[in-house]
Amino acid sequence: MTEQPAPLADAPPSRSAHRTSSMGPLVRELFTLRQDALPRMSRPRWLNRLPHVLVLYAAVFFGFLTVEELGDHYHVTGGSPLVLGIMTGMSIGLAMVRPIAGWWLGLAAAGLTAGAIHGPVGHGQTWPWTPGGLFAFAVPLLLVALRVPPRVTIAAVAVPAAATGLAEALLKPEHSQSTAIGALVLFGFVGLLGYALRALRLARGELVQQETLTEEERARRTLLEERSRIARELHDVVAHHMSVISIQAQVAPHLVDDPSEELKENLAGIRENALEALTELRRVLGVLRSEQPGDPARPHHPQPTLAELDGLVDNVRGAGLPVTVEVAGLRRPLTPGVELTAYRIVQEALSNCLRHAPGSEVEVGIAYGPRDLHLCVANTPPTGVASPSPGAGHGLLGMRERAGMLGGELAAGPRPDGGYEVTAVLPMDPQDLSGGSFPETKKVS
């Protein structure tokens, strides 16, 4: 028995195989007839169809020019000039919708034109391209370069340039003028121009997309930051109540004469549950209390309430913005969550007035109703120019989040006189109103 040679394992692919695999997609791109409409201009909008109008005008112009050149200059008789003129115009119009198909039709029209003028071409006349035919074919070539990858553009330029050189080398009539160099220069320039315009269009599209993603990310980050701030404040409010419950449960047995063991056990269980809940709450939300948790230089201060609104207004007045405050109804203490939310809404609204309405006059209204707290911050038209603010508009997200957290509502919008107004309605006791409806805020038109 003779030993069979073992097959070669992991043999590297040959250069010819690699070249064939890389040429496959290019060949498919050159023979595709898929639709790829010419994009509109983005700005200005009233000229968004200008490229399509120019292409159609070029199709009609070069169609008539081909008929005139073949009949008057090359003395081609019969119906050939009309047919070739229609093919030339159709190739430009088709390239506006199907670029590769229009390019092939233009190449076919150029080949038939070269055959039609081969016999009657005179001394000094160009062949295989007519003067108008060169520029007529440059239009569909430009439309191809605008919408295909660079390698396809190179092939679209190389094929007609190589065909021109081959035709002149084999079939060039005597005394005719060469067009090979002119075709190579013109087609190469058109290919580079189309490539540059395509790259610019793609870059602008990516820039617009990136700006949209950046704006969405900024809004999302602002919302998350505001929610984190709300979580910190909720932690402080809930932790306060849980601490009170724990202390009361610890003190209660000492307030009763001869308390039973069952009462002591129940109160001890309440205290243990309160301490456990407080520990878990601090463990989950404690990291949100500061940008640098655990920093002893950052002590935790009590959260502000409406009782501190005068200090906030004085700070805004010190910044140069006149503010008047009106309080209606019986002023009384509210739950910590409502107090904090009302203070933050007024604070954000005044900050927006400072940023976006310099020189305006601001009115802050607070009305204590039987079941709701009404807030209104309105400003007159600004008298100065507002400085650019990268985060403009996202403060409303936080105010709506705060009002919605308590079951309230908030509306904001321009006033008829050119100013701006923010109104909010907050329930006095969110627990009692959790399943009910709330009064609608007066929306500003």
Tab-separated table of C-alpha atoms in Angstrom:
chain	number	residue	atom	x	y	z
A	1	MET	CA	0.000	0.000	0.000
A	2	THR	CA	1.270	3.446	-0.838
A	3	GLU	CA	0.831	6.306	1.575
A	4	GLN	CA	-1.380	9.137	0.399
A	5	PRO	CA	0.086	12.578	0.977
A	6	ALA	CA	-1.604	14.445	3.792
A	7	PRO	CA	-3.650	17.454	2.730
A	8	LEU	CA	-2.166	20.844	3.459
A	9	ALA	CA	-3.753	22.400	6.547
A	10	ASP	CA	-4.278	26.123	7.126
A	11	ALA	CA	-2.870	27.042	3.736
A	12	PRO	CA	-2.876	30.834	3.307
A	13	PRO	CA	-5.301	32.109	0.651
A	14	SER	CA	-3.727	32.988	-2.639
A	15	ARG	CA	-3.517	36.574	-3.883
A	16	SER	CA	-5.843	35.803	-6.771
A	17	ALA	CA	-8.489	34.463	-4.387
A	18	HIS	CA	-8.181	37.562	-2.177
A	19	ARG	CA	-8.424	39.833	-5.217
A	20	THR	CA	-11.528	37.981	-6.427
A	21	SER	CA	-13.233	38.250	-3.030
A	22	SER	CA	-12.500	41.990	-2.828
A	23	MET	CA	-13.686	42.627	-6.388
A	24	GLY	CA	-17.021	40.879	-5.817
A	25	PRO	CA	-18.766	43.695	-3.892
A	26	LEU	CA	-17.405	46.291	-6.339
A	27	VAL	CA	-18.813	44.406	-9.325
A	28	ARG	CA	-22.168	44.075	-7.588
A	29	GLU	CA	-22.196	47.813	-6.865
A	30	LEU	CA	-21.502	48.613	-10.523
A	31	PHE	CA	-24.325	46.389	-11.761
A	32	THR	CA	-26.953	47.296	-9.210
A	33	LEU	CA	-30.060	49.161	-10.333
A	34	ARG	CA	-31.364	50.018	-6.878
A	35	GLN	CA	-33.167	53.273	-6.249
A	36	ASP	CA	-31.238	56.027	-4.486
A	37	ALA	CA	-33.038	59.338	-4.896
A	38	LEU	CA	-31.089	62.572	-4.928
A	39	PRO	CA	-31.409	64.151	-1.448
A	40	ARG	CA	-32.957	67.563	-1.008
A	41	MET	CA	-31.176	70.644	0.233
A	42	SER	CA	-31.653	71.104	3.966
A	43	ARG	CA	-31.350	74.893	3.962
A	44	PRO	CA	-32.972	77.091	2.900
A	45	ARG	CA	-36.226	75.136	2.843
A	46	TRP	CA	-37.766	77.061	-0.030
A	47	LEU	CA	-34.831	75.930	-2.211
A	48	ASN	CA	-34.790	72.281	-1.109
A	49	ARG	CA	-35.786	71.123	-4.616
A	50	LEU	CA	-33.193	73.262	-6.416
A	51	PRO	CA	-30.811	70.341	-7.195
A	52	HIS	CA	-33.642	68.389	-8.846
A	53	VAL	CA	-34.633	71.394	-10.971
A	54	LEU	CA	-31.028	71.901	-12.099
A	55	VAL	CA	-30.647	68.223	-13.018
A	56	LEU	CA	-33.838	68.252	-15.080
A	57	TYR	CA	-32.703	71.432	-16.803
A	58	ALA	CA	-29.352	69.772	-17.603
A	59	ALA	CA	-31.183	66.735	-19.016
A	60	VAL	CA	-33.227	68.878	-21.417
A	61	PHE	CA	-30.259	71.085	-22.337
A	62	PHE	CA	-27.840	68.264	-23.144
A	63	GLY	CA	-30.554	66.345	-24.986
A	64	PHE	CA	-31.086	69.244	-27.390
A	65	LEU	CA	-27.328	69.892	-27.577
A	66	THR	CA	-26.667	66.290	-28.640
A	67	VAL	CA	-29.254	66.502	-31.424
A	68	GLU	CA	-27.787	69.783	-32.660
A	69	GLU	CA	-24.166	68.597	-32.565
A	70	LEU	CA	-24.830	65.351	-34.399
A	71	GLY	CA	-26.938	67.009	-37.079
A	72	ASP	CA	-25.118	70.306	-37.668
A	73	HIS	CA	-21.482	69.539	-36.855
A	74	TYR	CA	-21.093	65.815	-37.575
A	75	HIS	CA	-23.766	65.688	-40.327
A	76	VAL	CA	-25.415	62.538	-38.980
A	77	THR	CA	-28.689	62.048	-40.844
A	78	GLY	CA	-31.850	60.098	-40.135
A	79	GLY	CA	-33.419	59.577	-36.757
A	80	SER	CA	-30.160	58.738	-34.977
A	81	PRO	CA	-29.564	62.264	-33.597
A	82	LEU	CA	-33.037	62.361	-32.021
A	83	VAL	CA	-32.717	58.897	-30.489
A	84	LEU	CA	-29.247	59.615	-29.104
A	85	GLY	CA	-30.376	62.996	-27.770
A	86	ILE	CA	-33.289	61.354	-25.951
A	87	MET	CA	-30.962	58.691	-24.519
A	88	THR	CA	-28.533	61.359	-23.305
A	89	GLY	CA	-31.265	63.366	-21.611
A	90	MET	CA	-32.855	60.251	-20.102
A	91	SER	CA	-29.522	59.132	-18.666
A	92	ILE	CA	-29.239	62.396	-16.696
A	93	GLY	CA	-32.844	62.251	-15.506
A	94	LEU	CA	-32.570	58.570	-14.547
A	95	ALA	CA	-29.355	59.191	-12.594
A	96	MET	CA	-31.326	61.503	-10.320
A	97	VAL	CA	-33.298	58.471	-9.053
A	98	ARG	CA	-31.139	55.450	-9.943
A	99	PRO	CA	-27.538	56.697	-10.274
A	100	ILE	CA	-25.863	53.506	-11.499
A	101	ALA	CA	-28.622	52.833	-14.047
A	102	GLY	CA	-28.326	56.402	-15.357
A	103	TRP	CA	-24.544	56.021	-15.564
A	104	TRP	CA	-24.888	52.841	-17.670
A	105	LEU	CA	-27.459	54.484	-19.940
A	106	GLY	CA	-25.170	57.475	-20.430
A	107	LEU	CA	-22.253	55.159	-21.229
A	108	ALA	CA	-24.385	53.292	-23.756
A	109	ALA	CA	-25.491	56.576	-25.359
A	110	ALA	CA	-21.837	57.662	-25.599
A	111	GLY	CA	-20.852	54.374	-27.281
A	112	LEU	CA	-23.678	54.609	-29.812
A	113	THR	CA	-22.764	58.249	-30.490
A	114	ALA	CA	-19.135	57.274	-31.131
A	115	GLY	CA	-20.327	54.645	-33.621
A	116	ALA	CA	-22.670	57.106	-35.345
A	117	ILE	CA	-19.973	59.766	-35.877
A	118	HIS	CA	-17.129	57.355	-36.713
A	119	GLY	CA	-17.714	57.641	-40.454
A	120	PRO	CA	-18.615	61.316	-40.923
A	121	VAL	CA	-16.110	62.717	-38.425
A	122	GLY	CA	-14.101	65.437	-40.119
A	123	HIS	CA	-10.630	66.918	-39.770
A	124	GLY	CA	-10.017	68.292	-36.271
A	125	GLN	CA	-13.327	67.045	-34.844
A	126	THR	CA	-13.251	65.103	-31.589
A	127	TRP	CA	-13.838	61.355	-31.341
A	128	PRO	CA	-15.118	59.183	-29.632
A	129	TRP	CA	-16.630	61.960	-27.505
A	130	THR	CA	-18.344	65.017	-28.882
A	131	PRO	CA	-17.613	68.278	-27.013
A	132	GLY	CA	-21.120	68.320	-25.579
A	133	GLY	CA	-21.117	64.579	-24.936
A	134	LEU	CA	-18.169	64.872	-22.551
A	135	PHE	CA	-20.002	67.327	-20.309
A	136	ALA	CA	-23.315	65.510	-20.726
A	137	PHE	CA	-21.805	62.297	-19.340
A	138	ALA	CA	-20.137	64.242	-16.523
A	139	VAL	CA	-23.584	64.994	-15.031
A	140	PRO	CA	-24.660	61.372	-14.329
A	141	LEU	CA	-21.080	60.652	-13.242
A	142	LEU	CA	-21.351	63.447	-10.661
A	143	LEU	CA	-24.701	62.102	-9.467
A	144	VAL	CA	-23.097	58.678	-9.015
A	145	ALA	CA	-20.148	60.085	-7.056
A	146	LEU	CA	-22.539	61.929	-4.745
A	147	ARG	CA	-24.206	58.719	-3.536
A	148	VAL	CA	-21.803	55.764	-3.782
A	149	PRO	CA	-18.686	54.752	-1.808
A	150	PRO	CA	-15.310	56.084	-3.022
A	151	ARG	CA	-14.210	52.767	-4.577
A	152	VAL	CA	-17.327	52.708	-6.755
A	153	THR	CA	-16.634	56.316	-7.791
A	154	ILE	CA	-13.109	55.326	-8.845
A	155	ALA	CA	-14.512	52.495	-10.948
A	156	ALA	CA	-17.155	54.797	-12.470
A	157	VAL	CA	-14.382	57.183	-13.531
A	158	ALA	CA	-11.925	54.493	-14.666
A	159	VAL	CA	-14.341	52.549	-16.908
A	160	PRO	CA	-15.204	55.393	-19.361
A	161	ALA	CA	-11.630	56.731	-19.260
A	162	ALA	CA	-10.212	53.278	-20.087
A	163	ALA	CA	-12.855	52.695	-22.777
A	164	THR	CA	-11.941	56.040	-24.371
A	165	GLY	CA	-8.239	55.175	-24.474
A	166	LEU	CA	-8.934	51.695	-25.863
A	167	ALA	CA	-11.268	53.039	-28.572
A	168	GLU	CA	-8.717	55.617	-29.674
A	169	ALA	CA	-5.937	53.038	-29.763
A	170	LEU	CA	-7.923	50.618	-31.938
A	171	LEU	CA	-10.560	52.548	-33.914
A	172	LYS	CA	-9.528	56.209	-34.035
A	173	PRO	CA	-10.403	57.783	-37.440
A	174	GLU	CA	-7.718	59.671	-39.309
A	175	HIS	CA	-7.444	63.412	-38.754
A	176	SER	CA	-9.786	63.247	-35.718
A	177	GLN	CA	-8.863	64.949	-32.488
A	178	SER	CA	-8.171	62.841	-29.362
A	179	THR	CA	-10.404	63.172	-26.306
A	180	ALA	CA	-8.684	60.676	-23.983
A	181	ILE	CA	-6.789	63.236	-21.905
A	182	GLY	CA	-9.737	65.619	-21.743
A	183	ALA	CA	-12.056	62.801	-20.651
A	184	LEU	CA	-9.604	61.644	-17.988
A	185	VAL	CA	-9.162	65.163	-16.568
A	186	LEU	CA	-12.869	66.045	-16.633
A	187	PHE	CA	-14.091	62.735	-15.253
A	188	GLY	CA	-11.404	62.715	-12.575
A	189	PHE	CA	-12.339	66.241	-11.476
A	190	VAL	CA	-16.041	65.359	-11.390
A	191	GLY	CA	-15.311	62.234	-9.344
A	192	LEU	CA	-13.287	64.218	-6.791
A	193	LEU	CA	-15.979	66.898	-6.612
A	194	GLY	CA	-18.701	64.316	-6.005
A	195	TYR	CA	-16.600	62.554	-3.382
A	196	ALA	CA	-15.961	65.840	-1.532
A	197	LEU	CA	-19.636	66.846	-1.601
A	198	ARG	CA	-20.693	63.382	-0.424
A	199	ALA	CA	-18.186	63.472	2.455
A	200	LEU	CA	-19.425	66.946	3.440
A	201	ARG	CA	-23.062	65.797	3.392
A	202	LEU	CA	-22.282	62.735	5.514
A	203	ALA	CA	-20.268	64.831	7.962
A	204	ARG	CA	-23.141	67.275	8.350
A	205	GLY	CA	-25.600	64.422	8.894
A	206	GLU	CA	-23.381	62.907	11.579
A	207	LEU	CA	-22.978	66.324	13.202
A	208	VAL	CA	-26.742	66.856	13.336
A	209	GLN	CA	-27.216	63.363	14.755
A	210	GLN	CA	-24.500	63.953	17.337
A	211	GLU	CA	-26.033	67.286	18.339
A	212	THR	CA	-29.410	65.590	18.768
A	213	LEU	CA	-27.877	62.842	20.906
A	214	THR	CA	-25.972	65.432	22.937
A	215	GLU	CA	-29.128	67.431	23.608
A	216	GLU	CA	-31.020	64.297	24.614
A	217	GLU	CA	-28.156	63.223	26.859
A	218	ARG	CA	-28.039	66.687	28.448
A	219	ALA	CA	-31.777	66.571	29.146
A	220	ARG	CA	-31.490	63.033	30.528
A	221	ARG	CA	-28.542	64.001	32.728
A	222	THR	CA	-30.374	67.062	34.024
A	223	LEU	CA	-33.409	64.953	34.842
A	224	LEU	CA	-31.297	62.334	36.618
A	225	GLU	CA	-29.491	65.007	38.603
A	226	GLU	CA	-32.803	66.513	39.664
A	227	ARG	CA	-34.150	63.096	40.638
A	228	SER	CA	-31.016	62.457	42.667
A	229	ARG	CA	-31.518	65.775	44.401
A	230	ILE	CA	-35.142	64.895	45.140
A	231	ALA	CA	-33.983	61.521	46.480
A	232	ARG	CA	-31.552	63.224	48.857
A	233	GLU	CA	-34.252	65.565	50.128
A	234	LEU	CA	-36.766	62.733	50.495
A	235	HIS	CA	-34.157	60.894	52.480
A	236	ASP	CA	-33.811	63.801	54.860
A	237	VAL	CA	-37.578	64.191	55.283
A	238	VAL	CA	-38.310	60.473	55.740
A	239	ALA	CA	-35.282	59.981	57.965
A	240	HIS	CA	-36.556	62.757	60.239
A	241	HIS	CA	-39.952	61.114	60.671
A	242	MET	CA	-38.469	57.673	61.180
A	243	SER	CA	-36.153	59.071	63.848
A	244	VAL	CA	-39.125	60.668	65.614
A	245	ILE	CA	-41.016	57.365	65.499
A	246	SER	CA	-38.033	55.557	67.003
A	247	ILE	CA	-37.652	58.093	69.815
A	248	GLN	CA	-41.377	58.105	70.580
A	249	ALA	CA	-41.456	54.309	70.702
A	250	GLN	CA	-38.547	54.372	73.139
A	251	VAL	CA	-40.066	57.043	75.400
A	252	ALA	CA	-43.680	55.781	75.354
A	253	PRO	CA	-43.260	53.053	78.041
A	254	HIS	CA	-42.048	55.678	80.508
A	255	LEU	CA	-45.195	57.738	80.014
A	256	VAL	CA	-47.530	54.958	81.191
A	257	ASP	CA	-47.871	53.747	84.758
A	258	ASP	CA	-47.053	50.073	85.031
A	259	PRO	CA	-46.981	49.233	81.278
A	260	SER	CA	-47.652	45.637	80.359
A	261	GLU	CA	-44.978	43.402	78.931
A	262	GLU	CA	-46.970	43.074	75.699
A	263	LEU	CA	-47.003	46.843	75.283
A	264	LYS	CA	-43.267	47.039	75.944
A	265	GLU	CA	-42.584	44.308	73.373
A	266	ASN	CA	-44.745	45.998	70.740
A	267	LEU	CA	-43.117	49.385	71.293
A	268	ALA	CA	-39.678	47.779	71.218
A	269	GLY	CA	-40.592	46.089	67.936
A	270	ILE	CA	-41.756	49.407	66.482
A	271	ARG	CA	-38.497	51.034	67.483
A	272	GLU	CA	-36.406	48.212	66.041
A	273	ASN	CA	-38.319	48.286	62.755
A	274	ALA	CA	-37.966	52.069	62.553
A	275	LEU	CA	-34.221	51.870	63.190
A	276	GLU	CA	-33.834	49.073	60.638
A	277	ALA	CA	-35.817	50.991	58.023
A	278	LEU	CA	-33.787	54.096	58.775
A	279	THR	CA	-30.540	52.192	58.373
A	280	GLU	CA	-31.630	50.682	55.062
A	281	LEU	CA	-32.822	54.063	53.805
A	282	ARG	CA	-29.536	55.699	54.660
A	283	ARG	CA	-27.608	52.849	53.083
A	284	VAL	CA	-29.505	53.153	49.789
A	285	LEU	CA	-29.756	56.931	49.500
A	286	GLY	CA	-26.895	58.147	51.643
A	287	VAL	CA	-24.501	58.137	48.708
A	288	LEU	CA	-26.712	60.746	47.014
A	289	ARG	CA	-26.496	63.251	49.857
A	290	SER	CA	-23.263	64.780	48.615
A	291	GLU	CA	-20.969	64.798	45.587
A	292	GLN	CA	-18.247	63.531	47.962
A	293	PRO	CA	-19.910	61.148	50.449
A	294	GLY	CA	-18.185	60.849	53.783
A	295	ASP	CA	-16.474	64.238	53.516
A	296	PRO	CA	-16.527	65.744	57.043
A	297	ALA	CA	-16.126	69.194	55.507
A	298	ARG	CA	-19.602	68.887	54.004
A	299	PRO	CA	-22.083	68.815	56.888
A	300	HIS	CA	-25.753	68.182	56.173
A	301	HIS	CA	-27.961	71.215	56.702
A	302	PRO	CA	-31.737	71.201	57.229
A	303	GLN	CA	-33.745	71.431	54.023
A	304	PRO	CA	-35.230	74.882	53.265
A	305	THR	CA	-38.917	75.742	53.722
A	306	LEU	CA	-41.192	78.614	52.729
A	307	ALA	CA	-40.237	80.316	55.986
A	308	GLU	CA	-36.819	80.985	54.396
A	309	LEU	CA	-38.312	82.463	51.232
A	310	ASP	CA	-37.502	86.015	52.346
A	311	GLY	CA	-33.787	85.241	52.349
A	312	LEU	CA	-34.020	83.778	48.857
A	313	VAL	CA	-35.865	86.862	47.572
A	314	ASP	CA	-33.302	89.166	49.181
A	315	ASN	CA	-30.504	87.335	47.350
A	316	VAL	CA	-32.292	87.771	44.026
A	317	ARG	CA	-32.855	91.449	44.724
A	318	GLY	CA	-29.171	91.790	45.530
A	319	ALA	CA	-28.420	90.408	42.070
A	320	GLY	CA	-30.282	93.377	40.564
A	321	LEU	CA	-33.718	91.895	39.860
A	322	PRO	CA	-36.709	93.634	41.516
A	323	VAL	CA	-38.979	91.065	43.170
A	324	THR	CA	-42.285	91.559	44.979
A	325	VAL	CA	-43.924	88.848	47.108
A	326	GLU	CA	-47.629	88.565	47.886
A	327	VAL	CA	-49.058	85.952	50.280
A	328	ALA	CA	-52.802	85.240	50.382
A	329	GLY	CA	-54.688	83.065	52.808
A	330	LEU	CA	-53.828	81.878	56.289
A	331	ARG	CA	-50.099	81.192	56.372
A	332	ARG	CA	-49.464	77.952	58.221
A	333	PRO	CA	-46.809	75.216	58.351
A	334	LEU	CA	-47.135	72.419	55.808
A	335	THR	CA	-45.729	68.930	55.562
A	336	PRO	CA	-41.940	68.918	54.986
A	337	GLY	CA	-42.280	67.517	51.451
A	338	VAL	CA	-44.711	70.248	50.352
A	339	GLU	CA	-42.624	72.980	52.010
A	340	LEU	CA	-39.456	71.799	50.302
A	341	THR	CA	-41.094	71.340	46.899
A	342	ALA	CA	-42.711	74.781	46.999
A	343	TYR	CA	-39.397	76.399	47.971
A	344	ARG	CA	-37.490	74.633	45.165
A	345	ILE	CA	-40.067	75.574	42.516
A	346	VAL	CA	-39.898	79.248	43.487
A	347	GLN	CA	-36.095	79.049	43.631
A	348	GLU	CA	-35.816	77.555	40.132
A	349	ALA	CA	-38.333	80.018	38.689
A	350	LEU	CA	-36.402	82.993	40.126
A	351	SER	CA	-33.148	81.546	38.779
A	352	ASN	CA	-34.706	81.337	35.318
A	353	CYS	CA	-35.763	84.998	35.599
A	354	LEU	CA	-32.176	85.970	36.432
A	355	ARG	CA	-30.782	84.005	33.487
A	356	HIS	CA	-33.344	84.655	30.777
A	357	ALA	CA	-35.130	87.904	31.714
A	358	PRO	CA	-32.562	90.487	32.850
A	359	GLY	CA	-34.061	93.834	33.723
A	360	SER	CA	-37.582	92.465	34.189
A	361	GLU	CA	-39.829	92.851	37.228
A	362	VAL	CA	-40.831	89.643	39.008
A	363	GLU	CA	-43.923	88.931	41.079
A	364	VAL	CA	-44.096	85.914	43.401
A	365	GLY	CA	-47.546	84.899	44.587
A	366	ILE	CA	-48.323	82.289	47.262
A	367	ALA	CA	-51.928	81.428	48.121
A	368	TYR	CA	-52.868	79.072	50.962
A	369	GLY	CA	-56.120	77.365	50.064
A	370	PRO	CA	-58.177	74.948	52.148
A	371	ARG	CA	-56.656	71.918	50.419
A	372	ASP	CA	-54.051	73.252	47.968
A	373	LEU	CA	-51.070	75.562	47.887
A	374	HIS	CA	-50.992	77.815	44.808
A	375	LEU	CA	-47.700	79.237	43.537
A	376	CYS	CA	-47.146	81.785	40.773
A	377	VAL	CA	-43.883	83.366	39.595
A	378	ALA	CA	-44.345	85.844	36.743
A	379	ASN	CA	-41.980	88.325	35.125
A	380	THR	CA	-42.432	91.239	32.750
A	381	PRO	CA	-40.623	91.381	29.366
A	382	PRO	CA	-36.836	91.648	29.791
A	383	THR	CA	-35.125	94.940	29.079
A	384	GLY	CA	-31.663	93.472	28.568
A	385	VAL	CA	-30.088	90.744	26.468
A	386	ALA	CA	-29.848	87.341	28.140
A	387	SER	CA	-26.462	85.653	28.081
A	388	PRO	CA	-26.284	82.190	26.437
A	389	SER	CA	-27.140	79.321	28.795
A	390	PRO	CA	-26.196	75.754	27.688
A	391	GLY	CA	-28.742	74.134	29.999
A	392	ALA	CA	-31.644	76.410	29.117
A	393	GLY	CA	-35.087	74.821	29.365
A	394	HIS	CA	-34.205	71.756	31.435
A	395	GLY	CA	-35.057	73.378	34.793
A	396	LEU	CA	-38.732	72.930	33.952
A	397	LEU	CA	-38.200	69.167	33.979
A	398	GLY	CA	-37.156	69.290	37.622
A	399	MET	CA	-40.066	71.513	38.634
A	400	ARG	CA	-42.573	69.217	36.940
A	401	GLU	CA	-40.940	66.198	38.585
A	402	ARG	CA	-41.277	67.799	41.997
A	403	ALA	CA	-44.914	68.800	41.513
A	404	GLY	CA	-45.827	65.411	40.045
A	405	MET	CA	-44.125	63.605	42.916
A	406	LEU	CA	-46.676	65.103	45.327
A	407	GLY	CA	-49.615	64.667	42.961
A	408	GLY	CA	-49.643	68.332	41.976
A	409	GLU	CA	-49.478	70.089	38.622
A	410	LEU	CA	-47.264	72.724	37.054
A	411	ALA	CA	-47.683	74.881	33.953
A	412	ALA	CA	-45.250	77.311	32.353
A	413	GLY	CA	-45.423	79.511	29.296
A	414	PRO	CA	-45.178	83.046	27.856
A	415	ARG	CA	-47.580	85.794	28.854
A	416	PRO	CA	-49.493	87.976	26.360
A	417	ASP	CA	-47.377	91.010	27.285
A	418	GLY	CA	-44.137	89.218	26.400
A	419	GLY	CA	-43.183	88.022	29.866
A	420	TYR	CA	-43.194	84.516	31.286
A	421	GLU	CA	-45.177	82.783	34.010
A	422	VAL	CA	-44.805	79.598	36.059
A	423	THR	CA	-47.804	78.357	38.059
A	424	ALA	CA	-48.092	75.321	40.319
A	425	VAL	CA	-50.750	73.699	42.477
A	426	LEU	CA	-49.561	71.453	45.316
A	427	PRO	CA	-51.869	69.463	47.621
A	428	MET	CA	-51.612	70.323	51.295
A	429	ASP	CA	-51.678	66.666	52.298
A	430	PRO	CA	-50.428	64.386	49.484
A	431	GLN	CA	-51.432	61.243	51.404
A	432	ASP	CA	-55.121	62.161	51.467
A	433	LEU	CA	-55.107	63.166	47.802
A	434	SER	CA	-53.167	60.227	46.455
A	435	GLY	CA	-56.194	58.643	44.847
A	436	GLY	CA	-58.146	61.747	43.943
A	437	SER	CA	-57.981	64.438	41.336
A	438	PHE	CA	-56.322	67.792	41.664
A	439	PRO	CA	-57.394	71.224	40.543
A	440	GLU	CA	-56.141	72.177	37.160
A	441	THR	CA	-53.567	74.908	36.915
A	442	LYS	CA	-54.334	77.937	34.849
A	443	LYS	CA	-52.356	77.443	31.674
A	444	VAL	CA	-50.885	80.542	30.124
A	445	SER	CA	-51.640	81.028	26.455
